[in-house]
mmCIF file of C-alpha atoms in Angstrom:
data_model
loop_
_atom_site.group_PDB
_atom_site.id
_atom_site.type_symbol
_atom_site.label_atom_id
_atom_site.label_comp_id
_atom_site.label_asym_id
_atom_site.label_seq_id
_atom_site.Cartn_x
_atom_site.Cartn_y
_atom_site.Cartn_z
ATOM 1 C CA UNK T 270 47.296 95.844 -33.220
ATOM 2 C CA UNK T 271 45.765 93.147 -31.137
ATOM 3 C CA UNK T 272 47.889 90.607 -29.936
ATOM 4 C CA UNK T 273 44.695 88.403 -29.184
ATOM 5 C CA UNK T 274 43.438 86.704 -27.968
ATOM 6 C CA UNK T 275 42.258 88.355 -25.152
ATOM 7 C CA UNK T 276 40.770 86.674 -22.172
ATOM 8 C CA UNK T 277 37.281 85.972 -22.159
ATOM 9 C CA UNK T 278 36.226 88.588 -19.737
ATOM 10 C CA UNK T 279 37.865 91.574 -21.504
ATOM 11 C CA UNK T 280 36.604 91.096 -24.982
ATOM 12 C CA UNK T 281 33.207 92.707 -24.598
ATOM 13 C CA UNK T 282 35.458 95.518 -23.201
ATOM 14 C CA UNK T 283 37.734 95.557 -26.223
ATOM 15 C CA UNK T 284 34.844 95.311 -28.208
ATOM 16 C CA UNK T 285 32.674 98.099 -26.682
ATOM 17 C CA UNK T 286 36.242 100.739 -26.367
ATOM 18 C CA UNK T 287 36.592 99.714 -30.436
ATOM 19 C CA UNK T 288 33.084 100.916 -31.381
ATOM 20 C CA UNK T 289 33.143 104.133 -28.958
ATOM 21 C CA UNK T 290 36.784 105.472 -30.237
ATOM 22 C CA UNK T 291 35.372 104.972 -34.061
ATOM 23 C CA UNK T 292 31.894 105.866 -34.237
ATOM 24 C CA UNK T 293 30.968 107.976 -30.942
ATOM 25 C CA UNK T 294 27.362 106.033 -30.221
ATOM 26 C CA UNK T 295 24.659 107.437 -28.439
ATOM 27 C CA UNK T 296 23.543 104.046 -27.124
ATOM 28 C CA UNK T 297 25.978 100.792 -27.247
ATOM 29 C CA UNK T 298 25.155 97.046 -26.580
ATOM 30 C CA UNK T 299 27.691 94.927 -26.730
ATOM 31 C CA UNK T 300 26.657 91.196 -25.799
ATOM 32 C CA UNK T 301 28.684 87.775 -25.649
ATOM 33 C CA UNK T 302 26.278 84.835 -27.484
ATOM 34 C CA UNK T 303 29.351 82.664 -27.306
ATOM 35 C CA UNK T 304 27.607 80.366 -24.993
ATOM 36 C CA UNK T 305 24.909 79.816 -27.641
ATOM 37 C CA UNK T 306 27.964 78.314 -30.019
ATOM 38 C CA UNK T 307 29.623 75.661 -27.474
ATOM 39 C CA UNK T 308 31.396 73.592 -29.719
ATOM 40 C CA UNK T 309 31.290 75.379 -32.940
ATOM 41 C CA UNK T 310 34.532 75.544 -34.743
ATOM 42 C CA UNK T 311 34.971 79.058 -34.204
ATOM 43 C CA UNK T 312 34.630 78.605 -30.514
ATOM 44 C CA UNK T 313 37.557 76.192 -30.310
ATOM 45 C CA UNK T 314 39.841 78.883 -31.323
ATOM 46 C CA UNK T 315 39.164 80.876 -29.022
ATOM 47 C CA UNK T 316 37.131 83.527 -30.266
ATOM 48 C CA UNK T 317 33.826 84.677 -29.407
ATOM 49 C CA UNK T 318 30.488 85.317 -31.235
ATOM 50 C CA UNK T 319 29.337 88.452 -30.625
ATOM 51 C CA UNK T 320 26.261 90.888 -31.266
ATOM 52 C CA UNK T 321 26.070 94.695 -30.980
ATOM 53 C CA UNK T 322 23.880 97.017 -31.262
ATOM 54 C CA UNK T 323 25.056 100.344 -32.097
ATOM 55 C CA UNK T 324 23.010 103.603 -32.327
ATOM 56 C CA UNK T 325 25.050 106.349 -33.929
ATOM 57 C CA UNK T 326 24.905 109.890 -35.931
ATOM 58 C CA UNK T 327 28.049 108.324 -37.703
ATOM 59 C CA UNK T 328 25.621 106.391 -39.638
ATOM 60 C CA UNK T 329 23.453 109.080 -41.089
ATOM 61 C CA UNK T 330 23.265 108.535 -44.927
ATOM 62 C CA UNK T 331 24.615 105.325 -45.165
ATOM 63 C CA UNK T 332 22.944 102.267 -45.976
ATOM 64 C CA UNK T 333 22.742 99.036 -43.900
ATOM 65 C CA UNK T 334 26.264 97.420 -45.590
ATOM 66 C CA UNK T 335 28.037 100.784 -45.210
ATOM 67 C CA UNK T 336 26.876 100.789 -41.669
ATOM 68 C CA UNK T 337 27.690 96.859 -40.701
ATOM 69 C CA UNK T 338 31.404 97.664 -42.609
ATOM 70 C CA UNK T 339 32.078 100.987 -40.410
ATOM 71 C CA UNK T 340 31.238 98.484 -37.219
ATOM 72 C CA UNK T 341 33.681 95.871 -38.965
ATOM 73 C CA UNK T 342 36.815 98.492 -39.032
ATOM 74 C CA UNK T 343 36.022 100.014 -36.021
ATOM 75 C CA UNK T 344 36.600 96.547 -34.374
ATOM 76 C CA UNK T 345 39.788 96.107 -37.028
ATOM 77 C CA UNK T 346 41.991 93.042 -35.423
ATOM 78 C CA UNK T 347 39.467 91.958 -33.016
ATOM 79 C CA UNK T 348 37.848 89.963 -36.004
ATOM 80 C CA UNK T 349 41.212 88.036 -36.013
ATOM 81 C CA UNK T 350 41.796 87.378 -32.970
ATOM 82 C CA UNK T 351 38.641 87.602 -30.933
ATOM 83 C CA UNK T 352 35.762 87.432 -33.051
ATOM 84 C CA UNK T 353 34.263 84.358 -35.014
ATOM 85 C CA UNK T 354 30.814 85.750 -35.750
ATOM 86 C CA UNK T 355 29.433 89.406 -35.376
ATOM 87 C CA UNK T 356 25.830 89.935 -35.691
ATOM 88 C CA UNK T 357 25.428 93.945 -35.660
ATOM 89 C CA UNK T 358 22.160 96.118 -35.430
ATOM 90 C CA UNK T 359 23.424 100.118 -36.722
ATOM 91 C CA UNK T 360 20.768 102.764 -36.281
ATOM 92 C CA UNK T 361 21.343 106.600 -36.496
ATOM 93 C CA UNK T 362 19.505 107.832 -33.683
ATOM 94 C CA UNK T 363 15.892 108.294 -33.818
ATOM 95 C CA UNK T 364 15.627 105.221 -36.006
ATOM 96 C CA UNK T 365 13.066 102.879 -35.082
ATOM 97 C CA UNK T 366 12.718 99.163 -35.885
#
């Protein structure tokens, strides 16, 4: 468990171990938009907004909820304490688009 929050500077690291333990990607992007949100509620707390873009066999068969939800448990506590607002893109490789 996460006793969050982290510093600023580690959560893209916490964020990018999270995703590699749980779903093994072939390619990982893990950005901090926080900047974009100065101001915005969830940025006075503390935590970060956040997009990812994961490519990963894990995915094969599911659809794009099943996909965003195995992202949102492989990051687990980080939601609580480090993340205000994931936006996720979940491919299985080869996928285009």
């Amino acid at each position: 468990m996460t006793a969050g929050p982290l510093p600023r500077e580690a959560k893209v690291a916490a964020i990018r171990a999270a995703i590699e333990a749980a779903l093994q990607p072939v390619s990982l992007v893990v950005e901090d938009e926080s900047h974009l949100h100065a101001g915005h509620a969830g940025a006075r707390d503390g935590r970060g907004h956040f997009r990812v873009e994961v490519v990963s066999a894990a995915f094969e068969g599911m659809g794009s909820i099943a996909r965003h939800r195995a992202v949102y448990a492989a990051v687990g506590d980080l939601m609580v304490t480090d993340i205000h607002a994931l936006a996720i893109v979940a491919k299985v490789p080869g996928e285009g688009g």
